[in-house]
GROMACS .gro file of C-alpha atoms in nm:
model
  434
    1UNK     CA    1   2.799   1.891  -0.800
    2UNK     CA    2   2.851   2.195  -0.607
    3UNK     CA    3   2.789   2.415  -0.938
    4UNK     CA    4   2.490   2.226  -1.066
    5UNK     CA    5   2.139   2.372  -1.063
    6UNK     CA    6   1.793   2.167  -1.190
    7UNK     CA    7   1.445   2.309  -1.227
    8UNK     CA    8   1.383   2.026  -0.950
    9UNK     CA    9   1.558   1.759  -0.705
   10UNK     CA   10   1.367   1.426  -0.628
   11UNK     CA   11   1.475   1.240  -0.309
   12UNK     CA   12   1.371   0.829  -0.384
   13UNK     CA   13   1.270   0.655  -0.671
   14UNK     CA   14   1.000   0.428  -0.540
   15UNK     CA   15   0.669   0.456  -0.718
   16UNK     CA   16   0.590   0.832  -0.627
   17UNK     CA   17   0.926   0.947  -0.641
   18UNK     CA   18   0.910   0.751  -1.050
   19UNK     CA   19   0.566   0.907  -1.077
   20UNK     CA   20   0.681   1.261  -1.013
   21UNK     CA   21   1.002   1.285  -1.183
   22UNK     CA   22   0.822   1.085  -1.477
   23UNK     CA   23   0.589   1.344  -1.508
   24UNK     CA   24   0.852   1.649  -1.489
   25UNK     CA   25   1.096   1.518  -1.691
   26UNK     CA   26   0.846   1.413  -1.948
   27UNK     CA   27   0.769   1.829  -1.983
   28UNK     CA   28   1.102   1.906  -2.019
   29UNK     CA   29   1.171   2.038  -1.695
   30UNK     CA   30   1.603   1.923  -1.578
   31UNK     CA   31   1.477   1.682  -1.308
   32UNK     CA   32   1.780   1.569  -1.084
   33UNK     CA   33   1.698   1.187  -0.890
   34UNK     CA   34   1.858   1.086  -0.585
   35UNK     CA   35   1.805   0.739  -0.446
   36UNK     CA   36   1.993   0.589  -0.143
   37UNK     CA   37   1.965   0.238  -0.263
   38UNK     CA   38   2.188   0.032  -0.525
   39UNK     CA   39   1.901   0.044  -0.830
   40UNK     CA   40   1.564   0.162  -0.796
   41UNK     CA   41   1.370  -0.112  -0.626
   42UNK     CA   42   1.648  -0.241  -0.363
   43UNK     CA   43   1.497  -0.116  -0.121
   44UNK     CA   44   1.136  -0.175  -0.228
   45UNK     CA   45   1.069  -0.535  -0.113
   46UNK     CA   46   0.665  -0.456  -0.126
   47UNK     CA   47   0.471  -0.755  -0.362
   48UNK     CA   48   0.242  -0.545  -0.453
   49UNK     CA   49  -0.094  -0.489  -0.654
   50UNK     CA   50  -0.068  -0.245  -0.927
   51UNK     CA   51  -0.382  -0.038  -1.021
   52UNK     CA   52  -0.405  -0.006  -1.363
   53UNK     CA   53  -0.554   0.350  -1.398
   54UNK     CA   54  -0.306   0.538  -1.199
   55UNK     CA   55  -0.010   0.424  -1.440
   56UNK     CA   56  -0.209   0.470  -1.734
   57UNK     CA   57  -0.227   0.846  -1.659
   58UNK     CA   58   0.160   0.820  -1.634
   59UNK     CA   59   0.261   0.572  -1.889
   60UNK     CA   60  -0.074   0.481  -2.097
   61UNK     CA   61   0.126   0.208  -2.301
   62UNK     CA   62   0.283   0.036  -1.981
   63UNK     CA   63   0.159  -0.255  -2.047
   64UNK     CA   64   0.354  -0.273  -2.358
   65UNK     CA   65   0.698  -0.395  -2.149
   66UNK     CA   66   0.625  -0.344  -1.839
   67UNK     CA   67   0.725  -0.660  -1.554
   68UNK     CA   68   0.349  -0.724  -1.468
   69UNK     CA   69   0.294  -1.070  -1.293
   70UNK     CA   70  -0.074  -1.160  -1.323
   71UNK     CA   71  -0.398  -1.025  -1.380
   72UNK     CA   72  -0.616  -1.005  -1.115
   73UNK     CA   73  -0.982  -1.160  -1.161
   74UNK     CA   74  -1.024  -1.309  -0.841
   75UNK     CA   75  -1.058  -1.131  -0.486
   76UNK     CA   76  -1.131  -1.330  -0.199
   77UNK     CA   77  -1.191  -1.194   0.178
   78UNK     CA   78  -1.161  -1.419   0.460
   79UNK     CA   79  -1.200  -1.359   0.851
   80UNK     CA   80  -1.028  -1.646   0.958
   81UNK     CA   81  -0.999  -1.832   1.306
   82UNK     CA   82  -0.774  -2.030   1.461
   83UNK     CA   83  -0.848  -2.387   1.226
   84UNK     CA   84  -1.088  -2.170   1.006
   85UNK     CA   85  -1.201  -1.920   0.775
   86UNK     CA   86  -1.576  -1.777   0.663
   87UNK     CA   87  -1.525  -1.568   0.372
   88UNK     CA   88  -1.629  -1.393   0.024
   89UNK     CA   89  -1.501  -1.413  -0.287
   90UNK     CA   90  -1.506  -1.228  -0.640
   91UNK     CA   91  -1.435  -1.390  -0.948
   92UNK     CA   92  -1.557  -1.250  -1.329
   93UNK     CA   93  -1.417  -1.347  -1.658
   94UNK     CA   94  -1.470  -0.967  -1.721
   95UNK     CA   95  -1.153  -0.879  -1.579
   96UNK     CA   96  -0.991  -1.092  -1.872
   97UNK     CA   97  -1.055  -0.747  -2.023
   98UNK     CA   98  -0.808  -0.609  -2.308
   99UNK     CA   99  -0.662  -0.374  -2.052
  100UNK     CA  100  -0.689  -0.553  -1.720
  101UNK     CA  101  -0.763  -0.347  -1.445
  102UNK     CA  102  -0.506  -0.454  -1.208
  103UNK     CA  103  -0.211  -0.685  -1.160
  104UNK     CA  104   0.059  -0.824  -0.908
  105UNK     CA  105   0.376  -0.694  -0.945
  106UNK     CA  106   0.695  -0.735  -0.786
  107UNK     CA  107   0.874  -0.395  -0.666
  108UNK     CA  108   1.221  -0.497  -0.688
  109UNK     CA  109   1.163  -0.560  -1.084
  110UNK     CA  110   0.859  -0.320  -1.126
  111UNK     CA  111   1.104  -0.010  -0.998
  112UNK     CA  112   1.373  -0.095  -1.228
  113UNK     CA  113   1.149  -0.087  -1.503
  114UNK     CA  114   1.045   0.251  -1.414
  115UNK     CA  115   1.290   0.420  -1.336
  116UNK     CA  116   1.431   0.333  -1.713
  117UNK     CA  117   1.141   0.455  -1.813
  118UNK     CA  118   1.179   0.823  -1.649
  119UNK     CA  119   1.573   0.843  -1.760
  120UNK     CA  120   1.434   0.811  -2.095
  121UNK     CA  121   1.230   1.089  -2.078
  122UNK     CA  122   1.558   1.302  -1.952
  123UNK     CA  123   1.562   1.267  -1.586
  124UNK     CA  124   1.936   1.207  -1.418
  125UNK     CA  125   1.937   0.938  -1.134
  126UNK     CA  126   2.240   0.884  -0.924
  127UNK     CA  127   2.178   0.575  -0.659
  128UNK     CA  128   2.328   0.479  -0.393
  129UNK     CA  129   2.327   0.861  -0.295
  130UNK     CA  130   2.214   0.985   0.083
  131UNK     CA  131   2.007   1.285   0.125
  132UNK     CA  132   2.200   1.382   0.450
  133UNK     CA  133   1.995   1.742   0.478
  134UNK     CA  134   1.832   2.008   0.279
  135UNK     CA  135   1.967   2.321   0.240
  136UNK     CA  136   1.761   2.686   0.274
  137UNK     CA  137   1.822   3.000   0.212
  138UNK     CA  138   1.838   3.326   0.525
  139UNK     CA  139   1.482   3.349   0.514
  140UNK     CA  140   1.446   2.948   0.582
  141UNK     CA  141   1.318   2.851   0.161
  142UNK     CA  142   1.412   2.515   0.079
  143UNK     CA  143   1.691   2.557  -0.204
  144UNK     CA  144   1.830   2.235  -0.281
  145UNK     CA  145   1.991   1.936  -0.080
  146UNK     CA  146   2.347   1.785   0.094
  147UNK     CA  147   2.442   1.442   0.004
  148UNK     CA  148   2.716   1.215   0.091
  149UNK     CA  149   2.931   1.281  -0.209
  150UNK     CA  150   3.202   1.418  -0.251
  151UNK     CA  151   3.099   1.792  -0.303
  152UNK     CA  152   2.752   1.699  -0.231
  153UNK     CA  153   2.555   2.020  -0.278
  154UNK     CA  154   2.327   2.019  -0.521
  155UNK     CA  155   2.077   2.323  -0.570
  156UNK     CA  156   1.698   2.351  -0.717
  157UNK     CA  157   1.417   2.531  -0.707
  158UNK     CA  158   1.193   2.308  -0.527
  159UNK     CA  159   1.295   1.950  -0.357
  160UNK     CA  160   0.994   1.673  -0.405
  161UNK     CA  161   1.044   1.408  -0.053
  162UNK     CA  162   0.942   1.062  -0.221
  163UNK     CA  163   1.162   0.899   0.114
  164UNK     CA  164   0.916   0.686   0.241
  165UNK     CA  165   0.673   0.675   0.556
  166UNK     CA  166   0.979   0.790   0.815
  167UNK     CA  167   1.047   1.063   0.597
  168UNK     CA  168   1.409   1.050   0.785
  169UNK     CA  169   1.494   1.380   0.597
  170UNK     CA  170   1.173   1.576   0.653
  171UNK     CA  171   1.206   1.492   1.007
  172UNK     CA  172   1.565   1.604   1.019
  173UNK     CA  173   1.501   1.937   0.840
  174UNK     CA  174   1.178   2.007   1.159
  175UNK     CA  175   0.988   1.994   0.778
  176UNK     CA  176   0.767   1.721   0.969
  177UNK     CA  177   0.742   1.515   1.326
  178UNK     CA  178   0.839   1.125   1.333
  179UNK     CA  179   0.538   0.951   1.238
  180UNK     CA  180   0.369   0.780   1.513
  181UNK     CA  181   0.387   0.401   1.612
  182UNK     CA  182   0.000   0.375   1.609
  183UNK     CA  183   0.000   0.578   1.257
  184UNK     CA  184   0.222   0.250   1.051
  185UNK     CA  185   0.196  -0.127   1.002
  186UNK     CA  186   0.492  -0.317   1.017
  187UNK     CA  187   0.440  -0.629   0.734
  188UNK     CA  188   0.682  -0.949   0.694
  189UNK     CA  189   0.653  -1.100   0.331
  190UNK     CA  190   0.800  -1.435   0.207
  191UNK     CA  191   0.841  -1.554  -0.162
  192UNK     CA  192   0.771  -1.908  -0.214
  193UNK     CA  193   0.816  -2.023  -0.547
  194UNK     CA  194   0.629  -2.327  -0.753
  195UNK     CA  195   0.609  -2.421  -1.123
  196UNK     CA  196   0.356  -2.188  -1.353
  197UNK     CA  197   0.131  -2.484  -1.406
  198UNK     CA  198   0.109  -2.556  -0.977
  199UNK     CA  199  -0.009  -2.226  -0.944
  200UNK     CA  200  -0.290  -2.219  -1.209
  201UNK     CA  201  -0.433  -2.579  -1.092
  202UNK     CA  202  -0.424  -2.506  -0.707
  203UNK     CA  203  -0.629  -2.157  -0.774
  204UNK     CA  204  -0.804  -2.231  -1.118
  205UNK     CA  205  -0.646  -2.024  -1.340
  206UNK     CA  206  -0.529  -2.022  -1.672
  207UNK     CA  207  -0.237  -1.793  -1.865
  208UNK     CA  208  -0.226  -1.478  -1.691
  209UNK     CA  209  -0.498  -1.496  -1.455
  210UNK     CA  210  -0.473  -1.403  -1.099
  211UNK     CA  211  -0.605  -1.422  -0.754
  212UNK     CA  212  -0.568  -1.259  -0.428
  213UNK     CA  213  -0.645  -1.332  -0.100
  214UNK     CA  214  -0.690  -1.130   0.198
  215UNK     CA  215  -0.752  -1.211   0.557
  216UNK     CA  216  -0.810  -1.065   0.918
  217UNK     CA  217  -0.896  -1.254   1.230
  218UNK     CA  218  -0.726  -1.468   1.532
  219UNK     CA  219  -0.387  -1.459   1.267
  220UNK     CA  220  -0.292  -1.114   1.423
  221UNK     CA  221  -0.296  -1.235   1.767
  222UNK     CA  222  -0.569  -0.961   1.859
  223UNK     CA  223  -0.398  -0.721   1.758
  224UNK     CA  224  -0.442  -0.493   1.416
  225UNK     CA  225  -0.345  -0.592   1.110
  226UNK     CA  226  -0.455  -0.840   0.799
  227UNK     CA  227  -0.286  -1.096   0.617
  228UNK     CA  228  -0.269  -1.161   0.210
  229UNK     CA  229  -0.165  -1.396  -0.049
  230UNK     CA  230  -0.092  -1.299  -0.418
  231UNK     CA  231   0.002  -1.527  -0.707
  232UNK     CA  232   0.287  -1.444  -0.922
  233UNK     CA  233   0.366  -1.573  -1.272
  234UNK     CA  234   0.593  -1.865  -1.049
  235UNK     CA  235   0.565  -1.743  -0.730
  236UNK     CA  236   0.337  -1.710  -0.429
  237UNK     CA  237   0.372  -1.370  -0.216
  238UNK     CA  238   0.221  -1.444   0.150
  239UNK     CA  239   0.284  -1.171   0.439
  240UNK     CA  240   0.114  -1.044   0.746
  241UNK     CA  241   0.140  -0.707   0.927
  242UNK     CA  242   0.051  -0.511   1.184
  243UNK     CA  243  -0.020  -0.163   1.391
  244UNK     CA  244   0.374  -0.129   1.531
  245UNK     CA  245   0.233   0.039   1.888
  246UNK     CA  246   0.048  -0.348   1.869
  247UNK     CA  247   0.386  -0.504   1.843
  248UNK     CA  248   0.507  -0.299   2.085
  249UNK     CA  249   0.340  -0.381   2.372
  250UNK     CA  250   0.316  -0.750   2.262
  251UNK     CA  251   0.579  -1.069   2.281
  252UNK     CA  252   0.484  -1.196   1.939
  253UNK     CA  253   0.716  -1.145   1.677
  254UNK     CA  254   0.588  -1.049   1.300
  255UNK     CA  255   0.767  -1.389   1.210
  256UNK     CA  256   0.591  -1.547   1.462
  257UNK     CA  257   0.269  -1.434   1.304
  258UNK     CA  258   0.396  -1.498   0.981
  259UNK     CA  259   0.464  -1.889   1.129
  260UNK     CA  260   0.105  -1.896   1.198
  261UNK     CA  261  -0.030  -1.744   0.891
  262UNK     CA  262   0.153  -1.980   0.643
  263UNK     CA  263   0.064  -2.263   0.847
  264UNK     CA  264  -0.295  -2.190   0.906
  265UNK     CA  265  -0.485  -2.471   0.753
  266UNK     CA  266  -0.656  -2.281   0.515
  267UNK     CA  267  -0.335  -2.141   0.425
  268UNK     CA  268  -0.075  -2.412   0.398
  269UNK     CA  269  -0.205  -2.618   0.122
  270UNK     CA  270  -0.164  -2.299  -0.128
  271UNK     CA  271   0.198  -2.326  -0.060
  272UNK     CA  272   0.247  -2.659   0.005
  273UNK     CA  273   0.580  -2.786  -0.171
  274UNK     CA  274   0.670  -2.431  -0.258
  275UNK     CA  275   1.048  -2.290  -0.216
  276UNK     CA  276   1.099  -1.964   0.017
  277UNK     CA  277   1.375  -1.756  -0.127
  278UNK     CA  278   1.277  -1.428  -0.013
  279UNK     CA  279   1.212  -1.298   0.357
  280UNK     CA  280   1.166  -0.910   0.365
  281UNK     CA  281   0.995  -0.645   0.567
  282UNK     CA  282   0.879  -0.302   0.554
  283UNK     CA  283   0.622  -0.006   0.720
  284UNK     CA  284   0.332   0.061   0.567
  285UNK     CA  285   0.093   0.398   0.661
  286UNK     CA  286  -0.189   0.323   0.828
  287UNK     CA  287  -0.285   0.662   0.997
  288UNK     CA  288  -0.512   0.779   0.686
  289UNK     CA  289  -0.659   1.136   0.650
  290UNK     CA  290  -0.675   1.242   1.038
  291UNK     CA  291  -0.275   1.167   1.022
  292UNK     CA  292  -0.192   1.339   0.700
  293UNK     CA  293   0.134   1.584   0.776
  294UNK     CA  294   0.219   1.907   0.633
  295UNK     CA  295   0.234   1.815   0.239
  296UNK     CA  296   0.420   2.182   0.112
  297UNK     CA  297   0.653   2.471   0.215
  298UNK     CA  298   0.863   2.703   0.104
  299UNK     CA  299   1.076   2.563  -0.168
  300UNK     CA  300   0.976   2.163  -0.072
  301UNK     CA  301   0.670   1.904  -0.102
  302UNK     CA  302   0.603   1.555   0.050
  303UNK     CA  303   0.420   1.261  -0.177
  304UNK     CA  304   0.377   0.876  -0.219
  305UNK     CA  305   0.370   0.694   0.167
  306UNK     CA  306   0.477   0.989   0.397
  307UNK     CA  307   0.091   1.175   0.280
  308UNK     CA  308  -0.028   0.865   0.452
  309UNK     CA  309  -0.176   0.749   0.104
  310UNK     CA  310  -0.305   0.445   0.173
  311UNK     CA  311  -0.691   0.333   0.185
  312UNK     CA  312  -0.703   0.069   0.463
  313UNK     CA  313  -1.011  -0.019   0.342
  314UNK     CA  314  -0.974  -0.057  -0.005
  315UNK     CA  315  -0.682  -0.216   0.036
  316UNK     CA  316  -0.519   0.077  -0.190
  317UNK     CA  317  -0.175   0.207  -0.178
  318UNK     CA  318   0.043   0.183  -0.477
  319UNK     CA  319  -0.245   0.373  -0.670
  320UNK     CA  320  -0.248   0.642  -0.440
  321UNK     CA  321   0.169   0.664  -0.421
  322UNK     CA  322   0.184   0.703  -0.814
  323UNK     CA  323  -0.106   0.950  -0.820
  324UNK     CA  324   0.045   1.182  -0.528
  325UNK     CA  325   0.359   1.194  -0.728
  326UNK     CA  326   0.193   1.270  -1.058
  327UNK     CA  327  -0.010   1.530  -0.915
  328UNK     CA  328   0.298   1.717  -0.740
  329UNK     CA  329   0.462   1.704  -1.082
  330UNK     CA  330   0.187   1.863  -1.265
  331UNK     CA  331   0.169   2.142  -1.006
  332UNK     CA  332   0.509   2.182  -1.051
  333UNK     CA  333   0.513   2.194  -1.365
  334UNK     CA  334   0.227   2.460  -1.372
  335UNK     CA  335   0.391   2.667  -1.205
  336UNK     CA  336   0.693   2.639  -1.409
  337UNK     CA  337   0.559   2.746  -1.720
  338UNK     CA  338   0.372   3.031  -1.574
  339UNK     CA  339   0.737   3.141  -1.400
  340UNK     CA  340   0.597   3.160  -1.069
  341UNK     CA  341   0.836   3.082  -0.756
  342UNK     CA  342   0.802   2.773  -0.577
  343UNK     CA  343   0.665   2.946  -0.260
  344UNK     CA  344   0.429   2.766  -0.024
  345UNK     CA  345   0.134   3.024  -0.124
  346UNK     CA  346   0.222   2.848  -0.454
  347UNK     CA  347   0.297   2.530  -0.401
  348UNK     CA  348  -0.077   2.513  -0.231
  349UNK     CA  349  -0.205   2.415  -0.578
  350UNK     CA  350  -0.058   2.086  -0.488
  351UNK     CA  351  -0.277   2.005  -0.189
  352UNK     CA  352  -0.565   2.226  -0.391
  353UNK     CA  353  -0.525   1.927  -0.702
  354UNK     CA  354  -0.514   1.623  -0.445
  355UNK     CA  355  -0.837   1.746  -0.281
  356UNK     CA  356  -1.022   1.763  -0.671
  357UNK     CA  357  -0.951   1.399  -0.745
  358UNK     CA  358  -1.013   1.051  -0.528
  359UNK     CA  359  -0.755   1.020  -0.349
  360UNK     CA  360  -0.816   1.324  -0.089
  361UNK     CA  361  -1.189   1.252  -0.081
  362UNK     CA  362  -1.150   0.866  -0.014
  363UNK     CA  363  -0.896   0.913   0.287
  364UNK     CA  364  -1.134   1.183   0.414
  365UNK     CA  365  -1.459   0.905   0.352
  366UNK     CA  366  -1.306   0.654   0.566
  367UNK     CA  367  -1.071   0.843   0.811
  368UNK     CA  368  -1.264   0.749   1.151
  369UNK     CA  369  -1.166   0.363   1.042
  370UNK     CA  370  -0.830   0.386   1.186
  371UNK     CA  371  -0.984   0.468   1.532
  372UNK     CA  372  -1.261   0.224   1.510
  373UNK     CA  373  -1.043  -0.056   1.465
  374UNK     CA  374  -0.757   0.010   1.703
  375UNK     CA  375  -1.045   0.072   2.012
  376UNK     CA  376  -1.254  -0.239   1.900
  377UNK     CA  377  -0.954  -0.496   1.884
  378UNK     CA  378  -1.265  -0.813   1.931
  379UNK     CA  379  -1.302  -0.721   1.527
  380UNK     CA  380  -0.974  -0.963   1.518
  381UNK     CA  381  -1.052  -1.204   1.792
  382UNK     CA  382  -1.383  -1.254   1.940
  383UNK     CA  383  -1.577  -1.188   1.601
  384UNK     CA  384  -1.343  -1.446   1.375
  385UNK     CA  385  -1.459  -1.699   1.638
  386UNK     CA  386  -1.788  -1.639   1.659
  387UNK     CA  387  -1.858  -1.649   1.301
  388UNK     CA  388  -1.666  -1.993   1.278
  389UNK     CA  389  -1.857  -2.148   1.533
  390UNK     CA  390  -2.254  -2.012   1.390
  391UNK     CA  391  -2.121  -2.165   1.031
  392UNK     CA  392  -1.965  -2.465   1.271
  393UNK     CA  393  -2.339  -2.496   1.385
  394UNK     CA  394  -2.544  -2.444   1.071
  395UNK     CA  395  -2.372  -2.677   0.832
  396UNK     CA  396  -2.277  -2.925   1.101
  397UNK     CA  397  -2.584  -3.213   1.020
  398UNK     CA  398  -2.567  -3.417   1.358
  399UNK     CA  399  -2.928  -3.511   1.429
  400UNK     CA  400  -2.999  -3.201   1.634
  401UNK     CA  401  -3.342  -3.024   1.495
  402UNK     CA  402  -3.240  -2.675   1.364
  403UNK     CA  403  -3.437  -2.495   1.628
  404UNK     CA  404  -3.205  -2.575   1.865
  405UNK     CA  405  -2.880  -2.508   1.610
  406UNK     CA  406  -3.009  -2.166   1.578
  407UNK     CA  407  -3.058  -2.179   1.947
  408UNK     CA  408  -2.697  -2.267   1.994
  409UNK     CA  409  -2.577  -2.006   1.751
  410UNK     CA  410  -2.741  -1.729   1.911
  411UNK     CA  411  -2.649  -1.880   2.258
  412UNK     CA  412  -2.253  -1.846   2.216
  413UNK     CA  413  -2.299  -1.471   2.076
  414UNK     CA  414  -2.463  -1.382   2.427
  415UNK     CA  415  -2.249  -1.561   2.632
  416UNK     CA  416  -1.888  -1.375   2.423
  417UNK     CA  417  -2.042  -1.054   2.432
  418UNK     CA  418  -2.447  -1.035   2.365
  419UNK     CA  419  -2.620  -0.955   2.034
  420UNK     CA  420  -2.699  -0.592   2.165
  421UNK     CA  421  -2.321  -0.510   2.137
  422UNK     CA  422  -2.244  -0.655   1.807
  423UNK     CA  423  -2.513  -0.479   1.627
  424UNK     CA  424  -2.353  -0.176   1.812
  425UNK     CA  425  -2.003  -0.214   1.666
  426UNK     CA  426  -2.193  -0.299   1.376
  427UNK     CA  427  -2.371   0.039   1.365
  428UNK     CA  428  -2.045   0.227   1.537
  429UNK     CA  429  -1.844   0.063   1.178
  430UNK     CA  430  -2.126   0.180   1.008
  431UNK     CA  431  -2.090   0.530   1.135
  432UNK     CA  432  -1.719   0.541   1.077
  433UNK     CA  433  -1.755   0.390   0.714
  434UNK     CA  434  -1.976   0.724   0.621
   0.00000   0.00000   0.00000
């Protein structure tokens, strides 16, 4: 490979990495893949949600073969404690929509699909191929990357990192610093498996139809992180994660957590009878805007998890991973056509696009969240129980006039931690929300 040149080299072929050589291959631009795993999706153990509109800018037909899992039409939020949950829920018949707004997939088959879909548009993909370094020119320009082949050079004018939060070979070539254990969630995932029709009677569904469920509270063992529950066409995806500094400096385990979580009693009856056959793991960026790393240089850009491209809030990721990588490939591709050099003065139009659209302005909205929660860890213990015990108190029908429930409900709020400082976390979220 020593001899080989392509307009541009894409290290991983997860959803950005997909997105971006998609996108540049699709314009005709020679569009070399590398990807450490066996196939496309190994590696990729994520059940995920899949955001309709991002793809459709990508793929707009996708849904004509794509390996989507179910429709989503119901949402439902919980803040559970320890033998309880109080929640909300979403459910509309107007997400049985012609073009369903989004779906649960499953990675392992999703990334297979697409990665088909960008060697049909030209790309090449070689798996089970390290990036071991990149290589630069005298004046330190990014020109192409070392793998672990045999004559392993390969040479391009600009290298897209799709590698994944640790960004191993960013970090290796000083192109960024190891993320930060407060800046990532850690999440456990198992795949429990029951018949078509179980599924649709235990969550009221019918054909494709969906839910979701997602949950924070005394399941983290105080410390940051949520929980979640997708349906699959025959199988159930229920994980947990956390902040990995939380893990840290704690002696529960994320199986331990995940123990608790599938046996919580709100929990266990969804899966009840259900057959695990899947137990996986992986880091998820949690660091948002404030954590965002150098995104361009001299030859080289970053996209999908490593921007930190995840809304916390929103619960948004794989969205955000597909858009980052379409967005460097248009910028690429730009510049291409209008024979410019990929130099970091150029390769600015990159960050310049992601700031125009959604994705820079939502990280930016809610980029004191990250902060909030990690200094107010009583949003996953104290709070869960409180709540419990005022809905304990005012649906409980025991005789006892309602004077005194409301007496009791406002009672146990003093005595955990007063009124006065829950309506200031209240209005300290509030302020970190704008």
């Amino acid at each position: 490979m020593n001899n080989v040149r392509f307009d541009a080299i894409v290290v991983g072929a997860g959803l950005s990495g997909n997105a971006a050589a998609y996108t540049m291959a699709k314009q005709g631009l020679n569009v070399l893949q590398l990807e450490c795993g066996e196939y496309p999706g190994s590696k990729n153990v994520q059940g995920a949600i899949l955001y309709a509109k991002s793809l459709e800018e990508i793929i707009p037909d996708f849904r004509e073969n794509a390996p989507l899992e179910r429709h989503v039409i119901e949402q439902r939020m919980w803040t559970m404690g320890d033998s309880s949950h109080v929640g909300m829920h979403y459910r509309s018949d107007d997400f049985n929509e012609e073009k369903p707004n989004r779906y649960t997939i499953i990675r392992a088959q999703f990334d297979k699909w697409f990665s088909r879909e960008v060697r049909e548009v030209g790309a090449t993909l070689l798996c089970e191929t390290t990036v071991t370094e990149l290589l630069c020119d005298a004046s330190g320009r990014v020109i192409g990357v070392r793998t672990d082949r045999n004559a392993g050079k390969v040479f391009a004018d600009v290298v897209v990192l799709a590698e994944g939060v640790n960004g191993l070979v960013g970090q290796r070539s000083d192109l960024r610093e190891e993320v930060e254990s407060d800046q990532v969630a850690l999440a456990v995932k198992e795949m429990h498996f029951l018949p078509h029709e179980v599924i649709e009677a235990r969550f009221n569904l019918k054909g494709d139809e969906g839910v979701v469920i997602e949950a924070m509270g005394t399941i983290t063992d105080g410390m940051t992180g949520t929980g979640f529950l997708y349906t699959n066409q025959k199988s159930i995806s229920v994980g947990i994660g956390c902040i990995v500094s939380d893990f840290a400096e704690s002696e529960t385990t994320p199986y331990d957590l995940l123990e608790v979580f599938k046996n919580h009693p709100s929990i266990k009856p969804l899966i009840e009878g259900s057959e695990c056959k899947e137990y996986a793991s992986h880091l998820i960026p949690e660091g948002g805007y404030n954590a965002i790393p150098e995104l361009y240089g001299d030859g080289w850009l970053v996209v999908g998890d490593a921007v930190q491209s995840v809304n916390s809030v929103h619960r948004e990721g794989s969205n955000m991973a597909m858009t980052t990588g379409r967005i460097a490939g248009e910028a690429i591709v730009w510049l291409h056509r209008r024979r410019d050099e990929m130099t970091k003065a150029n390769l600015a139009e990159y960050r310049k696009r992601l700031e125009d659209i959604f994705l820079m302005k939502d990280l930016k909205k809610y980029r004191k969240i990250p902060g909030f929660l990690e200094s107010n860890n009583h949003v996953f213990t104290l709070y869960p129980e409180l709540f419990s015990d005022a809905a304990q108190a005012w649906f409980r029908v025991d005789g006892t006039d309602k004077r005194s429930e409301e007496k009791q409900i406002v009672g146990s709020f003093r005595k955990s931690r007063s009124v006065l400082g829950l309506v200031g976390d209240a209005f300290k979220l509030a302020r970190a929300w704008r």
